[in-house]
PDB file of C-alpha atoms and ligand atoms in Angstrom:
ATOM      1  CA  MET A   1      -0.964  14.449  12.465  1.00  0.00           C
ATOM      2  CA  THR A   2       1.041  12.303  10.454  1.00  0.00           C
ATOM      3  CA  GLU A   3       2.079  14.127   6.818  1.00  0.00           C
ATOM      4  CA  ILE A   4       4.968  13.341   4.065  1.00  0.00           C
ATOM      5  CA  ARG A   5       5.607  15.279   0.967  1.00  0.00           C
ATOM      6  CA  THR A   6       7.118  13.305  -1.998  1.00  0.00           C
ATOM      7  CA  PRO A   7       7.804  15.882  -5.137  1.00  0.00           C
ATOM      8  CA  ARG A   8       3.955  14.515  -6.441  1.00  0.00           C
ATOM      9  CA  LEU A   9       2.077  13.348  -3.040  1.00  0.00           C
ATOM     10  CA  LEU A  10       1.573  13.924  -0.387  1.00  0.00           C
ATOM     11  CA  LEU A  11       0.723  10.751   2.235  1.00  0.00           C
ATOM     12  CA  ARG A  12      -1.820  11.730   5.026  1.00  0.00           C
ATOM     13  CA  ARG A  13      -4.523  10.645   7.392  1.00  0.00           C
ATOM     14  CA  TRP A  14      -7.479   9.140   6.242  1.00  0.00           C
ATOM     15  CA  LEU A  15      -9.890  11.424   5.547  1.00  0.00           C
ATOM     16  CA  ASP A  16     -14.175  11.518   5.548  1.00  0.00           C
ATOM     17  CA  ASP A  17     -14.003  13.371   1.975  1.00  0.00           C
ATOM     18  CA  ASP A  18     -11.792   9.834   0.428  1.00  0.00           C
ATOM     19  CA  LEU A  19     -14.656   7.491   1.272  1.00  0.00           C
ATOM     20  CA  VAL A  20     -15.720   8.467  -2.042  1.00  0.00           C
ATOM     21  CA  PRO A  21     -13.357   8.648  -4.088  1.00  0.00           C
ATOM     22  CA  LEU A  22     -11.544   5.218  -3.195  1.00  0.00           C
ATOM     23  CA  SER A  23     -15.030   3.132  -3.052  1.00  0.00           C
ATOM     24  CA  GLU A  24     -14.448   4.560  -7.511  1.00  0.00           C
ATOM     25  CA  ILE A  25     -11.053   2.279  -6.892  1.00  0.00           C
ATOM     26  CA  HIS A  26     -12.494  -0.800  -4.805  1.00  0.00           C
ATOM     27  CA  ALA A  27     -15.524  -0.273  -7.704  1.00  0.00           C
ATOM     28  CA  ASP A  28     -12.773  -1.460 -10.106  1.00  0.00           C
ATOM     29  CA  PRO A  29     -12.676  -4.716 -10.529  1.00  0.00           C
ATOM     30  CA  VAL A  30      -9.299  -4.468 -12.623  1.00  0.00           C
ATOM     31  CA  VAL A  31      -7.757  -2.779  -9.941  1.00  0.00           C
ATOM     32  CA  MET A  32      -8.863  -4.821  -7.396  1.00  0.00           C
ATOM     33  CA  ARG A  33      -8.808  -8.708  -8.883  1.00  0.00           C
ATOM     34  CA  ARG A  34      -5.343  -9.317  -7.074  1.00  0.00           C
ATOM     35  CA  VAL A  35      -6.303  -7.467  -3.559  1.00  0.00           C
ATOM     36  CA  GLY A  36      -6.886  -9.227  -0.359  1.00  0.00           C
ATOM     37  CA  ASP A  37     -10.134 -12.032  -1.689  1.00  0.00           C
ATOM     38  CA  GLY A  38      -9.756  -9.691  -5.284  1.00  0.00           C
ATOM     39  CA  SER A  39     -13.169  -8.646  -5.438  1.00  0.00           C
ATOM     40  CA  PRO A  40     -14.233  -5.397  -5.810  1.00  0.00           C
ATOM     41  CA  ARG A  41     -15.420  -3.258  -2.477  1.00  0.00           C
ATOM     42  CA  SER A  42     -18.908  -1.902  -2.126  1.00  0.00           C
ATOM     43  CA  LEU A  43     -18.707   1.403  -0.234  1.00  0.00           C
ATOM     44  CA  GLU A  44     -19.890   0.692   2.357  1.00  0.00           C
ATOM     45  CA  GLN A  45     -16.515  -2.353   2.882  1.00  0.00           C
ATOM     46  CA  THR A  46     -14.698   0.203   1.504  1.00  0.00           C
ATOM     47  CA  ALA A  47     -15.653   3.055   5.024  1.00  0.00           C
ATOM     48  CA  GLU A  48     -14.654  -0.036   7.206  1.00  0.00           C
ATOM     49  CA  ASP A  49     -11.387  -0.482   5.558  1.00  0.00           C
ATOM     50  CA  ILE A  50     -10.899   3.222   6.304  1.00  0.00           C
ATOM     51  CA  GLU A  51     -12.401   2.716  10.110  1.00  0.00           C
ATOM     52  CA  ALA A  52      -9.501   0.117  10.185  1.00  0.00           C
ATOM     53  CA  TRP A  53      -6.565   1.638   8.705  1.00  0.00           C
ATOM     54  CA  GLU A  54      -7.245   4.356  10.911  1.00  0.00           C
ATOM     55  CA  GLU A  55      -8.171   2.341  14.043  1.00  0.00           C
ATOM     56  CA  GLU A  56      -3.929   1.148  13.830  1.00  0.00           C
ATOM     57  CA  TRP A  57      -2.629   4.499  12.739  1.00  0.00           C
ATOM     58  CA  ASP A  58      -4.363   5.248  16.723  1.00  0.00           C
ATOM     59  CA  GLU A  59      -2.917   2.337  18.136  1.00  0.00           C
ATOM     60  CA  GLU A  60       0.482   1.172  16.574  1.00  0.00           C
ATOM     61  CA  GLY A  61       1.942   4.360  15.229  1.00  0.00           C
ATOM     62  CA  PHE A  62       2.373   3.177  11.685  1.00  0.00           C
ATOM     63  CA  GLY A  63      -0.551   2.879   8.735  1.00  0.00           C
ATOM     64  CA  VAL A  64      -2.045   2.899   5.381  1.00  0.00           C
ATOM     65  CA  PHE A  65      -1.752   6.392   4.398  1.00  0.00           C
ATOM     66  CA  ALA A  66      -4.303   7.888   1.909  1.00  0.00           C
ATOM     67  CA  VAL A  67      -1.826   9.571  -0.814  1.00  0.00           C
ATOM     68  CA  GLU A  68      -2.725  11.933  -2.559  1.00  0.00           C
ATOM     69  CA  LEU A  69      -1.859  13.502  -5.888  1.00  0.00           C
ATOM     70  CA  LEU A  70       0.495  17.235  -4.445  1.00  0.00           C
ATOM     71  CA  GLY A  71      -1.758  19.873  -7.199  1.00  0.00           C
ATOM     72  CA  SER A  72      -4.573  18.400  -8.360  1.00  0.00           C
ATOM     73  CA  GLY A  73      -5.498  16.950  -4.559  1.00  0.00           C
ATOM     74  CA  GLU A  74      -6.471  13.873  -5.689  1.00  0.00           C
ATOM     75  CA  LEU A  75      -7.013  11.166  -4.057  1.00  0.00           C
ATOM     76  CA  ALA A  76      -5.154   8.292  -6.296  1.00  0.00           C
ATOM     77  CA  GLY A  77      -5.148   5.478  -4.416  1.00  0.00           C
ATOM     78  CA  ALA A  78      -3.579   3.645  -0.779  1.00  0.00           C
ATOM     79  CA  VAL A  79       0.286   2.703   0.549  1.00  0.00           C
ATOM     80  CA  GLY A  80       1.141   1.945   3.410  1.00  0.00           C
ATOM     81  CA  LEU A  81       1.366   0.163   6.711  1.00  0.00           C
ATOM     82  CA  SER A  82      -0.158  -2.840   8.989  1.00  0.00           C
ATOM     83  CA  VAL A  83       0.305  -5.803  10.620  1.00  0.00           C
ATOM     84  CA  ALA A  84      -0.213  -8.919   8.782  1.00  0.00           C
ATOM     85  CA  ASP A  85      -2.161 -11.378   9.953  1.00  0.00           C
ATOM     86  CA  ALA A  86      -1.799 -13.829   6.584  1.00  0.00           C
ATOM     87  CA  PRO A  87      -0.612 -15.923   4.961  1.00  0.00           C
ATOM     88  CA  ALA A  88       1.315 -17.842   8.200  1.00  0.00           C
ATOM     89  CA  GLU A  89       4.477 -16.706   7.220  1.00  0.00           C
ATOM     90  CA  ILE A  90       4.723 -12.725   7.807  1.00  0.00           C
ATOM     91  CA  ALA A  91       1.609 -12.990  10.340  1.00  0.00           C
ATOM     92  CA  GLY A  92       2.377 -10.579  13.068  1.00  0.00           C
ATOM     93  CA  GLN A  93       4.531  -8.610  10.932  1.00  0.00           C
ATOM     94  CA  VAL A  94       5.069  -4.889   9.598  1.00  0.00           C
ATOM     95  CA  ALA A  95       3.674  -5.690   5.954  1.00  0.00           C
ATOM     96  CA  ILE A  96       3.853  -2.598   2.507  1.00  0.00           C
ATOM     97  CA  SER A  97       0.838  -2.835   0.345  1.00  0.00           C
ATOM     98  CA  TRP A  98      -0.710  -0.635  -2.623  1.00  0.00           C
ATOM     99  CA  ARG A  99      -3.445  -0.421  -4.705  1.00  0.00           C
ATOM    100  CA  LEU A 100      -3.850   2.342  -7.318  1.00  0.00           C
ATOM    101  CA  GLY A 101      -6.668   3.658  -9.012  1.00  0.00           C
ATOM    102  CA  ARG A 102      -5.916   2.671 -13.332  1.00  0.00           C
ATOM    103  CA  VAL A 103      -6.063   6.488 -14.420  1.00  0.00           C
ATOM    104  CA  PHE A 104      -2.783   6.395 -11.735  1.00  0.00           C
ATOM    105  CA  TRP A 105      -0.519   3.084 -12.661  1.00  0.00           C
ATOM    106  CA  GLY A 106       2.838   3.465 -14.881  1.00  0.00           C
ATOM    107  CA  GLN A 107       3.838   7.208 -13.717  1.00  0.00           C
ATOM    108  CA  GLY A 108       6.572   5.677 -10.672  1.00  0.00           C
ATOM    109  CA  TYR A 109       3.031   7.291  -8.167  1.00  0.00           C
ATOM    110  CA  ALA A 110       3.639   3.619  -6.062  1.00  0.00           C
ATOM    111  CA  SER A 111       7.636   3.742  -5.737  1.00  0.00           C
ATOM    112  CA  GLU A 112       7.968   7.337  -5.323  1.00  0.00           C
ATOM    113  CA  ALA A 113       4.759   6.180  -1.963  1.00  0.00           C
ATOM    114  CA  ALA A 114       6.208   2.784  -1.056  1.00  0.00           C
ATOM    115  CA  GLN A 115       9.752   4.908  -1.314  1.00  0.00           C
ATOM    116  CA  ALA A 116       8.265   7.138   1.274  1.00  0.00           C
ATOM    117  CA  THR A 117       7.079   4.900   3.452  1.00  0.00           C
ATOM    118  CA  LEU A 118      10.089   2.769   4.171  1.00  0.00           C
ATOM    119  CA  GLU A 119      11.703   5.687   4.669  1.00  0.00           C
ATOM    120  CA  PHE A 120       9.211   7.030   7.318  1.00  0.00           C
ATOM    121  CA  ALA A 121       8.751   3.244   8.851  1.00  0.00           C
ATOM    122  CA  VAL A 122      12.698   3.861   9.457  1.00  0.00           C
ATOM    123  CA  GLN A 123      12.951   7.226  10.486  1.00  0.00           C
ATOM    124  CA  ASP A 124      10.050   8.003  12.006  1.00  0.00           C
ATOM    125  CA  ARG A 125       8.650   4.981  13.899  1.00  0.00           C
ATOM    126  CA  GLY A 126      12.553   3.243  14.168  1.00  0.00           C
ATOM    127  CA  LEU A 127      11.143  -1.144  12.557  1.00  0.00           C
ATOM    128  CA  ASP A 128      13.908  -2.362  11.653  1.00  0.00           C
ATOM    129  CA  ARG A 129      11.880  -4.598   8.572  1.00  0.00           C
ATOM    130  CA  VAL A 130       8.847  -4.206   6.845  1.00  0.00           C
ATOM    131  CA  VAL A 131       7.826  -7.214   4.665  1.00  0.00           C
ATOM    132  CA  ALA A 132       5.703  -7.797   1.869  1.00  0.00           C
ATOM    133  CA  VAL A 133       3.652  -9.850  -0.502  1.00  0.00           C
ATOM    134  CA  CYS A 134       2.817 -10.639  -3.944  1.00  0.00           C
ATOM    135  CA  ARG A 135       1.150 -12.671  -6.272  1.00  0.00           C
ATOM    136  CA  THR A 136       2.327 -14.489  -9.215  1.00  0.00           C
ATOM    137  CA  GLY A 137       2.068 -12.400 -12.530  1.00  0.00           C
ATOM    138  CA  ASP A 138       2.330  -9.232 -10.629  1.00  0.00           C
ATOM    139  CA  ARG A 139       4.294  -7.476 -12.691  1.00  0.00           C
ATOM    140  CA  ALA A 140       3.640  -4.340 -11.796  1.00  0.00           C
ATOM    141  CA  SER A 141       4.102  -5.367  -7.683  1.00  0.00           C
ATOM    142  CA  ALA A 142       7.496  -7.285  -8.770  1.00  0.00           C
ATOM    143  CA  ASN A 143       8.765  -4.166 -10.363  1.00  0.00           C
ATOM    144  CA  VAL A 144       7.494  -2.433  -7.058  1.00  0.00           C
ATOM    145  CA  LEU A 145       9.395  -4.272  -4.370  1.00  0.00           C
ATOM    146  CA  ASP A 146      12.973  -4.199  -7.518  1.00  0.00           C
ATOM    147  CA  LYS A 147      13.066  -0.062  -6.992  1.00  0.00           C
ATOM    148  CA  LEU A 148      12.438  -0.826  -3.450  1.00  0.00           C
ATOM    149  CA  GLY A 149      15.346  -3.449  -2.894  1.00  0.00           C
ATOM    150  CA  MET A 150      12.925  -5.815  -1.528  1.00  0.00           C
ATOM    151  CA  GLN A 151      14.024  -9.340  -2.027  1.00  0.00           C
ATOM    152  CA  ARG A 152      12.253 -12.206  -2.114  1.00  0.00           C
ATOM    153  CA  GLU A 153      12.348 -14.813   0.324  1.00  0.00           C
ATOM    154  CA  GLY A 154      10.373 -17.556  -0.078  1.00  0.00           C
ATOM    155  CA  ALA A 155       6.435 -18.559  -1.938  1.00  0.00           C
ATOM    156  CA  THR A 156       3.680 -19.748  -0.302  1.00  0.00           C
ATOM    157  CA  GLY A 157       0.604 -21.143  -1.866  1.00  0.00           C
ATOM    158  CA  HIS A 158      -3.036 -20.143  -1.543  1.00  0.00           C
ATOM    159  CA  PRO A 159      -5.946 -22.591  -3.131  1.00  0.00           C
ATOM    160  CA  ASP A 160      -6.169 -19.258  -5.801  1.00  0.00           C
ATOM    161  CA  HIS A 161      -3.246 -18.232  -6.434  1.00  0.00           C
ATOM    162  CA  ASP A 162       1.177 -18.128  -5.519  1.00  0.00           C
ATOM    163  CA  LEU A 163       2.592 -14.816  -2.888  1.00  0.00           C
ATOM    164  CA  ALA A 164       6.026 -14.722  -2.825  1.00  0.00           C
ATOM    165  CA  VAL A 165       7.391 -12.959   0.221  1.00  0.00           C
ATOM    166  CA  HIS A 166       9.644  -9.916   0.281  1.00  0.00           C
ATOM    167  CA  GLY A 167      11.591  -8.376   2.540  1.00  0.00           C
ATOM    168  CA  ILE A 168      13.694  -5.711   3.596  1.00  0.00           C
ATOM    169  CA  ASP A 169      16.556  -5.155   6.168  1.00  0.00           C
ATOM    170  CA  LEU A 170      15.694  -1.496   6.679  1.00  0.00           C
ATOM    171  CA  THR A 171      18.892  -0.669   8.973  1.00  0.00           C
ATOM    172  CA  GLN A 172      20.281  -1.052   6.125  1.00  0.00           C
ATOM    173  CA  TYR A 173      17.921   1.164   3.812  1.00  0.00           C
ATOM    174  CA  GLN A 174      19.445   3.882   1.706  1.00  0.00           C
TER     175      GLN A 174
HETATM  176  C1  COA B   1       0.940  -1.408  -8.392  1.00  0.00           C
HETATM  177  C2  COA B   1      -0.767  -1.196  -8.226  1.00  0.00           C
HETATM  178  C3  COA B   1      -0.137  -0.233  -7.099  1.00  0.00           C
HETATM  179  C4  COA B   1       1.592  -0.010  -9.142  1.00  0.00           C
HETATM  180  O1  COA B   1       1.299   0.687  -9.499  1.00  0.00           O
HETATM  181  P1  COA B   1       2.230   1.896 -10.319  1.00  0.00           P
HETATM  182  O2  COA B   1       2.376   3.575  -9.618  1.00  0.00           O
HETATM  183  O3  COA B   1       1.749   2.054 -11.964  1.00  0.00           O
HETATM  184  O4  COA B   1       3.776   1.298  -9.964  1.00  0.00           O
HETATM  185  P2  COA B   1       5.347   2.451 -11.106  1.00  0.00           P
HETATM  186  O5  COA B   1       4.943   3.095 -11.982  1.00  0.00           O
HETATM  187  O6  COA B   1       5.509   3.543  -9.206  1.00  0.00           O
HETATM  188  O7  COA B   1       5.961   0.736 -11.529  1.00  0.00           O
HETATM  189  C5  COA B   1       7.086   0.782 -10.833  1.00  0.00           C
HETATM  190  C6  COA B   1       7.405  -0.009 -12.489  1.00  0.00           C
HETATM  191  O8  COA B   1       6.824  -0.834 -13.014  1.00  0.00           O
HETATM  192  C7  COA B   1       6.901  -1.041 -13.577  1.00  0.00           C
HETATM  193  N1  COA B   1       4.589  -1.182 -13.790  1.00  0.00           N
HETATM  194  C8  COA B   1       4.132  -0.416 -13.721  1.00  0.00           C
HETATM  195  N2  COA B   1       3.396  -1.227 -14.075  1.00  0.00           N
HETATM  196  C9  COA B   1       3.286  -2.487 -13.816  1.00  0.00           C
HETATM  197  C10 COA B   1       3.022  -2.811 -15.241  1.00  0.00           C
HETATM  198  N3  COA B   1       1.823  -3.129 -15.548  1.00  0.00           N
HETATM  199  N4  COA B   1       3.730  -4.588 -15.990  1.00  0.00           N
HETATM  200  C11 COA B   1       5.264  -3.813 -15.821  1.00  0.00           C
HETATM  201  N5  COA B   1       5.581  -3.255 -15.216  1.00  0.00           N
HETATM  202  C12 COA B   1       4.904  -1.869 -14.565  1.00  0.00           C
HETATM  203  C13 COA B   1       6.849   0.732 -14.583  1.00  0.00           C
HETATM  204  O9  COA B   1       7.194   0.619 -15.487  1.00  0.00           O
HETATM  205  C14 COA B   1       7.661   0.762 -13.853  1.00  0.00           C
HETATM  206  O10 COA B   1       9.268   0.975 -13.744  1.00  0.00           O
HETATM  207  P3  COA B   1      10.313   1.788 -14.896  1.00  0.00           P
HETATM  208  O11 COA B   1      10.154   3.018 -13.266  1.00  0.00           O
HETATM  209  O12 COA B   1      11.528   1.063 -14.163  1.00  0.00           O
HETATM  210  O13 COA B   1       8.876   2.338 -15.212  1.00  0.00           O
HETATM  211  C15 COA B   1      -0.610  -0.616 -10.084  1.00  0.00           C
HETATM  212  O14 COA B   1      -1.108  -1.632 -10.528  1.00  0.00           O
HETATM  213  C16 COA B   1      -2.787  -1.344  -8.486  1.00  0.00           C
HETATM  214  O15 COA B   1      -2.876  -0.350  -7.729  1.00  0.00           O
HETATM  215  N6  COA B   1      -2.691  -2.318  -8.852  1.00  0.00           N
HETATM  216  C17 COA B   1      -3.923  -2.834  -8.064  1.00  0.00           C
HETATM  217  C18 COA B   1      -4.509  -3.139  -7.220  1.00  0.00           C
HETATM  218  C19 COA B   1      -2.580  -4.655  -7.066  1.00  0.00           C
HETATM  219  O16 COA B   1      -2.511  -5.513  -7.143  1.00  0.00           O
HETATM  220  N7  COA B   1      -2.098  -4.177  -6.318  1.00  0.00           N
HETATM  221  C20 COA B   1      -1.220  -4.695  -5.320  1.00  0.00           C
HETATM  222  C21 COA B   1      -1.175  -6.165  -4.435  1.00  0.00           C
HETATM  223  S1  COA B   1      -2.042  -6.123  -3.011  1.00  0.00           S
END
């Protein structure tokens, strides 16, 4: 079972007990306004998300991690890798993404989890490149991307918002 410990976090695969806390995070419209179609997600949709992430873990050997706080054991959110299906500019490439419950914001957890995810991508899975998209106005994600050293490579339009495309060459990752 794939697990990563950082100074404050346990990144691990998904357990049945994660469904309710993740669905509570997914029910918060402020968390979800820049995720997917921008709508909160129901318990049933959250179960589908976890199932899809677990399938990706089984098929690809990487996926989206459950992010647990060491110590309290609380589920803080989801950070990890998936093969992007959209937008077209990054379709088929491995993308990193993040979402945390609002009470966990602003404490460096997303950066800590994302950095460990990039190390996992290159050291454990031998990936040489990871991409990310960031919506215009998403200062928090832009700051995480900066801290990771992910460079802006271009932009793409969407009917509702503009997306910046970022990437990192992991062969150079320190
Ligand atoms: C994006 C998100 C994961 C960031 O999580 P986080 O744990 O708060 O991020 P970090 O604390 O690691 O922040 C990284 C840097 O950005 C800064 N930052 C965090 N939130 C910020 C905000 N709203 N505005 C400006 N800067 C912000 C932090 O201060 C930190 O910089 P510093 O280390 O120089 O102080 C979190 O805000 C979130 O879950 N948002 C909702 C989901 C989402 O929109 N995901 C992205 C689209 S898929």
